[in-house]
PDB file of C-alpha atoms in Angstrom:
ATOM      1  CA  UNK A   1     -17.847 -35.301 181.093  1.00  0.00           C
ATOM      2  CA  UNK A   2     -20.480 -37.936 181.356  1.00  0.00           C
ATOM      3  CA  UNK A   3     -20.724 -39.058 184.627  1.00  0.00           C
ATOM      4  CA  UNK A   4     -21.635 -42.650 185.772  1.00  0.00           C
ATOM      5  CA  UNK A   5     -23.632 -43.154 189.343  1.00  0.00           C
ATOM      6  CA  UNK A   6     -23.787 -46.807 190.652  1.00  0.00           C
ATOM      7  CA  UNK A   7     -25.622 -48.064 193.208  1.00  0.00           C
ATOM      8  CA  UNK A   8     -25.541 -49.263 195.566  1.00  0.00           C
ATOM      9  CA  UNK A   9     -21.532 -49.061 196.325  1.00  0.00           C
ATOM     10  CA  UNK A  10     -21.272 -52.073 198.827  1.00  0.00           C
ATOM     11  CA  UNK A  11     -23.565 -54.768 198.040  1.00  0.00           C
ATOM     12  CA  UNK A  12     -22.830 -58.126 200.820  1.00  0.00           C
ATOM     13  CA  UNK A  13     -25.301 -60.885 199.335  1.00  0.00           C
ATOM     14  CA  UNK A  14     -25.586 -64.405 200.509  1.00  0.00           C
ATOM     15  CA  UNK A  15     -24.022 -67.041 198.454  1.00  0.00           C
ATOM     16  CA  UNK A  16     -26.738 -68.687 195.644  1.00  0.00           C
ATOM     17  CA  UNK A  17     -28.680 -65.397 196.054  1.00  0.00           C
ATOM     18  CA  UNK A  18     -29.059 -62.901 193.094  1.00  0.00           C
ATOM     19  CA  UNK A  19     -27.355 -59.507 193.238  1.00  0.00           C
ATOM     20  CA  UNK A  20     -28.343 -56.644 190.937  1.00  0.00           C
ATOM     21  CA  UNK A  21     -26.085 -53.130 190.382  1.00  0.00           C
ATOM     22  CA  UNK A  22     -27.304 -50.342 188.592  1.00  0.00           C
ATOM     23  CA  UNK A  23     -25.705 -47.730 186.630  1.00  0.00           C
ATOM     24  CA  UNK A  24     -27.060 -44.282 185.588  1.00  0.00           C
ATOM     25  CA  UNK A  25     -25.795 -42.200 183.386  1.00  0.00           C
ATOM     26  CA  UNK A  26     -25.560 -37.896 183.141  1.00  0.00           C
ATOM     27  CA  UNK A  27     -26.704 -37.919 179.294  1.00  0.00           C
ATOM     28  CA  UNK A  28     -28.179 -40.930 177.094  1.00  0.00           C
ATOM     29  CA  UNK A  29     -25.266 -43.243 175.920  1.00  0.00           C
ATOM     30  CA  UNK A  30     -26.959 -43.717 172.533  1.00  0.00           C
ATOM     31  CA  UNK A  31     -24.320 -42.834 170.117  1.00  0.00           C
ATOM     32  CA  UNK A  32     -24.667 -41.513 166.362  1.00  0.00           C
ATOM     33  CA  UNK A  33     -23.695 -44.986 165.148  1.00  0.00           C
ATOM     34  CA  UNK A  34     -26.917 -46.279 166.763  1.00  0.00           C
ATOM     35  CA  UNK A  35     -24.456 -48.512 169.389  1.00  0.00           C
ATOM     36  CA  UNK A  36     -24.749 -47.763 173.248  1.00  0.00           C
ATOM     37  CA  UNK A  37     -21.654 -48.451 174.271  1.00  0.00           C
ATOM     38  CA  UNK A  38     -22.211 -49.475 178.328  1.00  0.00           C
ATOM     39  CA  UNK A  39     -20.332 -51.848 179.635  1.00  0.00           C
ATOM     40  CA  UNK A  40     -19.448 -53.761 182.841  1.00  0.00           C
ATOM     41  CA  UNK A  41     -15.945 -54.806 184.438  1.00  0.00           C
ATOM     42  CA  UNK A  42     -15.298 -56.857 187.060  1.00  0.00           C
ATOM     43  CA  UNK A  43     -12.186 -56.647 189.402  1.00  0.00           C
ATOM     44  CA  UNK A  44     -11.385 -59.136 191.690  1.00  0.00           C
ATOM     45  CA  UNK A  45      -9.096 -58.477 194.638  1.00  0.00           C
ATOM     46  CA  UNK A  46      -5.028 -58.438 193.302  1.00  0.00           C
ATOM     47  CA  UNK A  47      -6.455 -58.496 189.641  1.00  0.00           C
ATOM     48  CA  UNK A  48      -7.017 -56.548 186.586  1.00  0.00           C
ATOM     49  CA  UNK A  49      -9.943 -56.059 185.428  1.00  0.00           C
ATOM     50  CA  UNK A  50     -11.955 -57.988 183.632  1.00  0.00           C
ATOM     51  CA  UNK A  51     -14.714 -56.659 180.980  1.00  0.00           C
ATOM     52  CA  UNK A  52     -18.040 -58.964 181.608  1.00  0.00           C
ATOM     53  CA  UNK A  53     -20.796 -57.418 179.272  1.00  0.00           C
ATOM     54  CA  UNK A  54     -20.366 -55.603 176.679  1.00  0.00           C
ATOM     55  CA  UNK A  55     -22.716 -52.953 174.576  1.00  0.00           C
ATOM     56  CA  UNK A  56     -25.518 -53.122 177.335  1.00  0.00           C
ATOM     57  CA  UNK A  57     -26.233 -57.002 177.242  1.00  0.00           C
ATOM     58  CA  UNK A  58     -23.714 -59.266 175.338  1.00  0.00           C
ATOM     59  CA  UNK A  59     -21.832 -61.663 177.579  1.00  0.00           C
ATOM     60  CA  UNK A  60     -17.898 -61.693 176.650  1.00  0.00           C
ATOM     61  CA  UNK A  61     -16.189 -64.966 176.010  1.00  0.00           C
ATOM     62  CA  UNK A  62     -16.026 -67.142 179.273  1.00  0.00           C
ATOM     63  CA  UNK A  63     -18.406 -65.262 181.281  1.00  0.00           C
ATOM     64  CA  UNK A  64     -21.118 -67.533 183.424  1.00  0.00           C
ATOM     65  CA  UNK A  65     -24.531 -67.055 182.413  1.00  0.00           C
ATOM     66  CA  UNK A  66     -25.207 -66.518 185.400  1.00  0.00           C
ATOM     67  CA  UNK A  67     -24.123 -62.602 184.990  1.00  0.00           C
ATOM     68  CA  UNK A  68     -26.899 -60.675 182.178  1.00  0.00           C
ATOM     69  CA  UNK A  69     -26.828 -56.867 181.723  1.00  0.00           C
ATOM     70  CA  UNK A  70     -30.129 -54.662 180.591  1.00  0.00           C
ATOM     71  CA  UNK A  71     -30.933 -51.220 180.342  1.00  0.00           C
ATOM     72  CA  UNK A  72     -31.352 -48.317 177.984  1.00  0.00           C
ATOM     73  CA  UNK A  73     -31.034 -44.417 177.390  1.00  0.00           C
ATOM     74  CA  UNK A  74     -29.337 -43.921 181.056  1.00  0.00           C
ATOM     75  CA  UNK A  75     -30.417 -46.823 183.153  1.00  0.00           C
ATOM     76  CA  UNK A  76     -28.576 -50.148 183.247  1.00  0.00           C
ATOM     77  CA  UNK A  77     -28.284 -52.836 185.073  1.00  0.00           C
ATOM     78  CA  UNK A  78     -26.441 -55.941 185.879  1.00  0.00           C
ATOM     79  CA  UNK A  79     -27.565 -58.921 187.563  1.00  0.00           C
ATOM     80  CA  UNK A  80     -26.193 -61.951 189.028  1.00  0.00           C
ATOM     81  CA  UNK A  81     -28.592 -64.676 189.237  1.00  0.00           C
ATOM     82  CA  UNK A  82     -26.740 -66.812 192.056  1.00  0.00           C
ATOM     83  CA  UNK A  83     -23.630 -65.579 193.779  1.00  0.00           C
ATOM     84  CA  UNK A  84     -21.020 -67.404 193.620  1.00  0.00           C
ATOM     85  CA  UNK A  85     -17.847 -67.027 195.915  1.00  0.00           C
ATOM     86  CA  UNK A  86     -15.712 -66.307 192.950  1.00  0.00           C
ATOM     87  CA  UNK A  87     -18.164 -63.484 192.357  1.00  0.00           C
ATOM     88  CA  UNK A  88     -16.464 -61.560 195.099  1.00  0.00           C
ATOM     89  CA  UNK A  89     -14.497 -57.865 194.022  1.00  0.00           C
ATOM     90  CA  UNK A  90     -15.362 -54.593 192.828  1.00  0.00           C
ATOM     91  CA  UNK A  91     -18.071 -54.128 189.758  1.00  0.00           C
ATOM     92  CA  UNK A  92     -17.864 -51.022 187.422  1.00  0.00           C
ATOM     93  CA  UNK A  93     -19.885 -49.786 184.732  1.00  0.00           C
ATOM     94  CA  UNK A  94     -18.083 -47.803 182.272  1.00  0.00           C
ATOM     95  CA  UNK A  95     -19.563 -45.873 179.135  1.00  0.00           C
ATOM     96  CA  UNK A  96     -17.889 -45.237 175.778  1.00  0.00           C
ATOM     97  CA  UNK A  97     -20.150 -43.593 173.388  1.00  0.00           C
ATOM     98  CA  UNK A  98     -19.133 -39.676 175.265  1.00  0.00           C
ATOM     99  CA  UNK A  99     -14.936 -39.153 175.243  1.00  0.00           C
ATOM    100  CA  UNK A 100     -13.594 -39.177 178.233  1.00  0.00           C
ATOM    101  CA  UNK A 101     -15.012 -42.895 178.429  1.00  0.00           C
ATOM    102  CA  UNK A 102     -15.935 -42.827 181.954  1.00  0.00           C
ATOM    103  CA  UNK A 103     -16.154 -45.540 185.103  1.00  0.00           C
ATOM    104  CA  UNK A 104     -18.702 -45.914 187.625  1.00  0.00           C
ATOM    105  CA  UNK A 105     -17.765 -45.529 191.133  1.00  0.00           C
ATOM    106  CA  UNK A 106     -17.668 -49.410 191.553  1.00  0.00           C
ATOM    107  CA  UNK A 107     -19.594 -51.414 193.429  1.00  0.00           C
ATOM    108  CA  UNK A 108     -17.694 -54.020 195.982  1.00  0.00           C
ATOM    109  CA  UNK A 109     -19.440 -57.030 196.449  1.00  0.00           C
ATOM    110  CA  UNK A 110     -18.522 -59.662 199.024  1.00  0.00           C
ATOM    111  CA  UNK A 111     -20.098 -61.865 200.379  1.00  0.00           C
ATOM    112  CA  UNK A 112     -22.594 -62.191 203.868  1.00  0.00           C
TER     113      UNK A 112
ATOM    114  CA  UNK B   1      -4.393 -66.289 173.263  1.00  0.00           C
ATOM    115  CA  UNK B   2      -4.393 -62.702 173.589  1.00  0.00           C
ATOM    116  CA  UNK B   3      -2.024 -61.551 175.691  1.00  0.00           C
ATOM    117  CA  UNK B   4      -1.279 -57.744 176.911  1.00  0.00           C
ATOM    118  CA  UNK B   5       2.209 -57.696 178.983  1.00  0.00           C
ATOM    119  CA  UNK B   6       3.203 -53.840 180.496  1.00  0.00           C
ATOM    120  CA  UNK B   7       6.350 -52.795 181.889  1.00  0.00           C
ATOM    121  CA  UNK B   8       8.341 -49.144 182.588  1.00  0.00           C
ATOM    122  CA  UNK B   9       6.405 -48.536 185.923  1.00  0.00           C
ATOM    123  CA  UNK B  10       8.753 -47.473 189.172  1.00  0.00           C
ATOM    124  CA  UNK B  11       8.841 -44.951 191.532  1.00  0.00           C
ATOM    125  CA  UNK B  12       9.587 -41.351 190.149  1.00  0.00           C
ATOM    126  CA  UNK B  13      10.078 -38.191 192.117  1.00  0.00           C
ATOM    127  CA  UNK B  14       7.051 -34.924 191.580  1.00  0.00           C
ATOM    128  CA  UNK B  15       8.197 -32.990 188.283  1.00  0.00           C
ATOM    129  CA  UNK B  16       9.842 -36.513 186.754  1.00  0.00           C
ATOM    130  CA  UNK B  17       9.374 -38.647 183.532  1.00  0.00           C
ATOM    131  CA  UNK B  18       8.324 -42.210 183.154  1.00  0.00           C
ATOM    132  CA  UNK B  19       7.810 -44.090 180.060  1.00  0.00           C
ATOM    133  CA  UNK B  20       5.435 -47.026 180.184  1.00  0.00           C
ATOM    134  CA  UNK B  21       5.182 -49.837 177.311  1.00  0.00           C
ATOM    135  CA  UNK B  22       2.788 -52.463 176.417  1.00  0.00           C
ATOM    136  CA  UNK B  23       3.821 -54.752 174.531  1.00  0.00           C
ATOM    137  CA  UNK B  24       1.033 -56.834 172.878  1.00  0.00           C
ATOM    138  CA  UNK B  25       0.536 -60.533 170.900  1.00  0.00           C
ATOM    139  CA  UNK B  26      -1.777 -63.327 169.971  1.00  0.00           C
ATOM    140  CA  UNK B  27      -3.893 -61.036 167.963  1.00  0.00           C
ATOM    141  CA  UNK B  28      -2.970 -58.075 165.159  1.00  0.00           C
ATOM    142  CA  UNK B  29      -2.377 -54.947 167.017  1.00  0.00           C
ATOM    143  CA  UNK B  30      -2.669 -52.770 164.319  1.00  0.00           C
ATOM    144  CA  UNK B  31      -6.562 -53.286 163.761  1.00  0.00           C
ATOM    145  CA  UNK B  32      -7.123 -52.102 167.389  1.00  0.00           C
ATOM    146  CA  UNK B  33      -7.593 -49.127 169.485  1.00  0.00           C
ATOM    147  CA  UNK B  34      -5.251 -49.334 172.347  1.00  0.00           C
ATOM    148  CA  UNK B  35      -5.851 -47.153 175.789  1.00  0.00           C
ATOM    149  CA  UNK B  36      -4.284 -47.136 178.780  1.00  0.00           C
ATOM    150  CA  UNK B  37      -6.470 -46.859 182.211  1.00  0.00           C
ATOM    151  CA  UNK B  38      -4.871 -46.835 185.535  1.00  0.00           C
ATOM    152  CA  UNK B  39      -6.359 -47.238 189.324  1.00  0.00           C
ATOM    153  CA  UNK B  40      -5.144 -44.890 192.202  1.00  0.00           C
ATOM    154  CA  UNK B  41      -4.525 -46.720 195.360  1.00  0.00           C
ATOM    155  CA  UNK B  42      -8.296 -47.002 197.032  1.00  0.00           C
ATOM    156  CA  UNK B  43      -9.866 -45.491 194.357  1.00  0.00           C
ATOM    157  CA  UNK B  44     -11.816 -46.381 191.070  1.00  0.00           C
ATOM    158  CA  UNK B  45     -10.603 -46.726 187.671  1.00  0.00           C
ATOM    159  CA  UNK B  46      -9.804 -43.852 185.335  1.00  0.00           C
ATOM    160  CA  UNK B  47      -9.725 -43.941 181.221  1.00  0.00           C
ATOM    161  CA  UNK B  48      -6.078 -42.195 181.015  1.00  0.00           C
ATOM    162  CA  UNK B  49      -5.519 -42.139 177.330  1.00  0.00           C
ATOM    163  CA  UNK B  50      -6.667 -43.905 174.151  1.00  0.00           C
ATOM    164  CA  UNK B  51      -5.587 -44.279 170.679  1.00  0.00           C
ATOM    165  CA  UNK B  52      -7.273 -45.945 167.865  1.00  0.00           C
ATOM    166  CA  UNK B  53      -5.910 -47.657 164.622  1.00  0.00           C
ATOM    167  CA  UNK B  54      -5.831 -45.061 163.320  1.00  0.00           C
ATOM    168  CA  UNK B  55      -3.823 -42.971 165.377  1.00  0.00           C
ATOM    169  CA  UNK B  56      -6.459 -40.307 166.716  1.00  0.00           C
ATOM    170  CA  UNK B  57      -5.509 -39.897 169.844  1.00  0.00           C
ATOM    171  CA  UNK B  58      -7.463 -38.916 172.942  1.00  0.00           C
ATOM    172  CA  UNK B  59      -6.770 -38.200 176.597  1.00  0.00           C
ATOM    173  CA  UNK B  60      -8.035 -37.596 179.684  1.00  0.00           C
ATOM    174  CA  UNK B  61      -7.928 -34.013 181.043  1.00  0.00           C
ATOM    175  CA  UNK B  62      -5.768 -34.624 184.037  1.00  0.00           C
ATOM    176  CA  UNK B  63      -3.315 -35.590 182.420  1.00  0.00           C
ATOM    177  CA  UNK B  64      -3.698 -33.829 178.707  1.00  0.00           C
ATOM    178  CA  UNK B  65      -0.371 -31.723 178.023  1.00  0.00           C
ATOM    179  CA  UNK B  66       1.544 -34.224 180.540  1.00  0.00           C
ATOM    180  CA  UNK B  67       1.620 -37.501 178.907  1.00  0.00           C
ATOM    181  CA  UNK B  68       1.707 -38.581 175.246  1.00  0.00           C
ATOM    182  CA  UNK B  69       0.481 -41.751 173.924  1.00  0.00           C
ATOM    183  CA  UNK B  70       2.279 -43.741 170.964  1.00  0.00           C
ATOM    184  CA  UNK B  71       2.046 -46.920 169.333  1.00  0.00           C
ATOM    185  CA  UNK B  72       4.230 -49.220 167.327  1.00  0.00           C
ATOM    186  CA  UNK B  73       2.768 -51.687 164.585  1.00  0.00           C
ATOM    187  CA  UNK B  74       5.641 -52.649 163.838  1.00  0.00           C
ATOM    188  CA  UNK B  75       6.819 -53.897 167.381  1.00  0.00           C
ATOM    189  CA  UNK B  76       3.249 -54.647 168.260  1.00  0.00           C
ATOM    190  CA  UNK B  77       3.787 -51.901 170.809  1.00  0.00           C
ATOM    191  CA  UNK B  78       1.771 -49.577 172.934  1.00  0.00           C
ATOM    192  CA  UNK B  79       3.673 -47.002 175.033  1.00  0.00           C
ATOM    193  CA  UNK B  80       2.878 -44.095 177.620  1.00  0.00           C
ATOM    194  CA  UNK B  81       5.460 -41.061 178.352  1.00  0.00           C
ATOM    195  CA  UNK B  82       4.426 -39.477 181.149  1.00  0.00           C
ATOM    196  CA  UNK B  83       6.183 -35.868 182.082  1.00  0.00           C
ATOM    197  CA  UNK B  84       5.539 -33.649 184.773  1.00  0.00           C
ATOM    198  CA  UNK B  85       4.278 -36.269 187.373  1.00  0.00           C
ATOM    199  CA  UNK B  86       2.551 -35.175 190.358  1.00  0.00           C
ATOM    200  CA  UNK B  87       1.541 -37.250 193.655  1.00  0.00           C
ATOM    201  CA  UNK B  88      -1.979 -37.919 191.989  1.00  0.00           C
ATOM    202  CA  UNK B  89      -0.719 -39.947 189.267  1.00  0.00           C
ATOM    203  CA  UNK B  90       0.265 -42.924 191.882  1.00  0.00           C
ATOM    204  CA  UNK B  91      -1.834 -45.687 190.588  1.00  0.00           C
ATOM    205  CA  UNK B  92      -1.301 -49.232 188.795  1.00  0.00           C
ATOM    206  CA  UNK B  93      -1.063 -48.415 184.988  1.00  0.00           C
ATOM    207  CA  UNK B  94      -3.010 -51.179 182.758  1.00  0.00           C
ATOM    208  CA  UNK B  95      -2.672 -51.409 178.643  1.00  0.00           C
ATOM    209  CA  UNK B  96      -6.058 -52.622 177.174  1.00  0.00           C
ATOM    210  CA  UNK B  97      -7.460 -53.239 173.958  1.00  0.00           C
ATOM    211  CA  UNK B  98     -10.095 -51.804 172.582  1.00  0.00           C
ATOM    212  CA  UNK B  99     -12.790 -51.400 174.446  1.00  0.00           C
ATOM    213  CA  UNK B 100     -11.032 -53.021 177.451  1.00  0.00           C
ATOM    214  CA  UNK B 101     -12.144 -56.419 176.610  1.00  0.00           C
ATOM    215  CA  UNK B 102      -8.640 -57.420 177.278  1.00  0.00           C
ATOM    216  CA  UNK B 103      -6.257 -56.020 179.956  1.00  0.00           C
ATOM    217  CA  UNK B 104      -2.763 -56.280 181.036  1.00  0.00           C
ATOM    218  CA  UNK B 105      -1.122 -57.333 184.356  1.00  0.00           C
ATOM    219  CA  UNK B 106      -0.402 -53.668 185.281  1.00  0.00           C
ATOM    220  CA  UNK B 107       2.541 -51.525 185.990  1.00  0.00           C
ATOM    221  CA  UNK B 108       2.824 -49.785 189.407  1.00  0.00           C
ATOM    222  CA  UNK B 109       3.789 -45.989 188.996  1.00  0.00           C
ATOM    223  CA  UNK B 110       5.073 -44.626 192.017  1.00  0.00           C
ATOM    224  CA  UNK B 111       5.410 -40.543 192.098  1.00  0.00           C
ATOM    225  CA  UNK B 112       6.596 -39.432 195.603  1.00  0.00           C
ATOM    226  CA  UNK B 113       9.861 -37.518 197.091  1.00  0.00           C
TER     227      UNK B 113
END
């Protein structure tokens, strides 16, 4: 199985500060299709999740701008340009280019 | 609006069956993949199962010979039957579509004596 490392896994940042995760993967997420299928989830505390980026770098529907993903091969990253308080919960990568799609650890970001 | 609504979750003794069902609207389920992905208690989330439109179906290997996904077009319905539960399968169940960009409310599944 492909396995997805985040770091870092707790991540307190002061509110209108940027925040960056990143997300490595065990083999390149390229698949045969040419696609890299990485994306990012957000889960706020008593919520399901909610997908934020999808295929590496596009923003889905209703997501602040604020919130960009980059990253290629096995490196990725998302970034937060100013924390918000409603920024506050658990971020996951997740790949699904490899079955088992696989999740990141999650990172839990709150707040200083 | 797209909307994902789960139900079937409980609490369920170690060797005993559940069945779980999405059922979906506001878009057409039969031109989607559908998966389900739970989230133990203080742990991450876990791809559980996944089938596409169509109907290859995929699962994850804990649970692979234990649980069988299904889908309905016709009811716009996903649905989850779970056999053999063990302790390890406690976690909130969610329904998503396709590659999760939409997700359900959940559906606690309970498996303890």
């Amino acid at each position: 199985d492909v396995v997805m490392t985040q770091s870092p896994l707790s991540l307190p940042v002061t509110l209108g500060q940027p925040a960056s995760i990143s997300c490595r993967s065990s083999q390149s997420l390229v698949h045969s299709d040419g696609n890299t299928y990485l994306f990012w989830f957000q889960q706020r505390p008593g919520q399901s999740p909610r997908r934020l980026i999808s295929k590496v770098s596009n923003r889905d529907s209703g997501v602040p701008d604020r919130f960009s993903g980059s990253g290629s091969g096995t490196d990725f990253t998302l970034k937060i340009s100013r924390v918000e308080a409603e920024d506050v919960g658990v971020y996951y990568c997740m790949q699904g280019t490899h079955w088992p799609y696989t999740f990141g650890q999650g990172t839990k970001l709150d707040i200083k | 609006e797209v909307q994902l609504v789960e139900s079937g979750g409980g609490l369920v003794q170690p060797g005993g069956s559940l069945r779980l069902s999405c059922a979906a609207s506001g878009f057409t389920f039969s031109s989607y993949g559908m998966s389900w992905v739970r989230r133990a208690p203080g742990k991450g989330l876990e791809w559980v199962s996944f089938i596409t439109s169509s109907f290859t179906i995929y699962y994850a290997d804990s649970v692979k010979g234990r649980f069988t996904i299904s889908r309905d077009n016709a009811k716009n319905s996903l649905f989850l039957q779970m056999n053999s539960l063990r302790a390890e399968d406690t976690a909130v169940y969610y329904c998503a579509r396709g590659f999760a960009a939409t997700w359900g409310q959940g559906t606690m599944v309970t498996v303890s004596s």
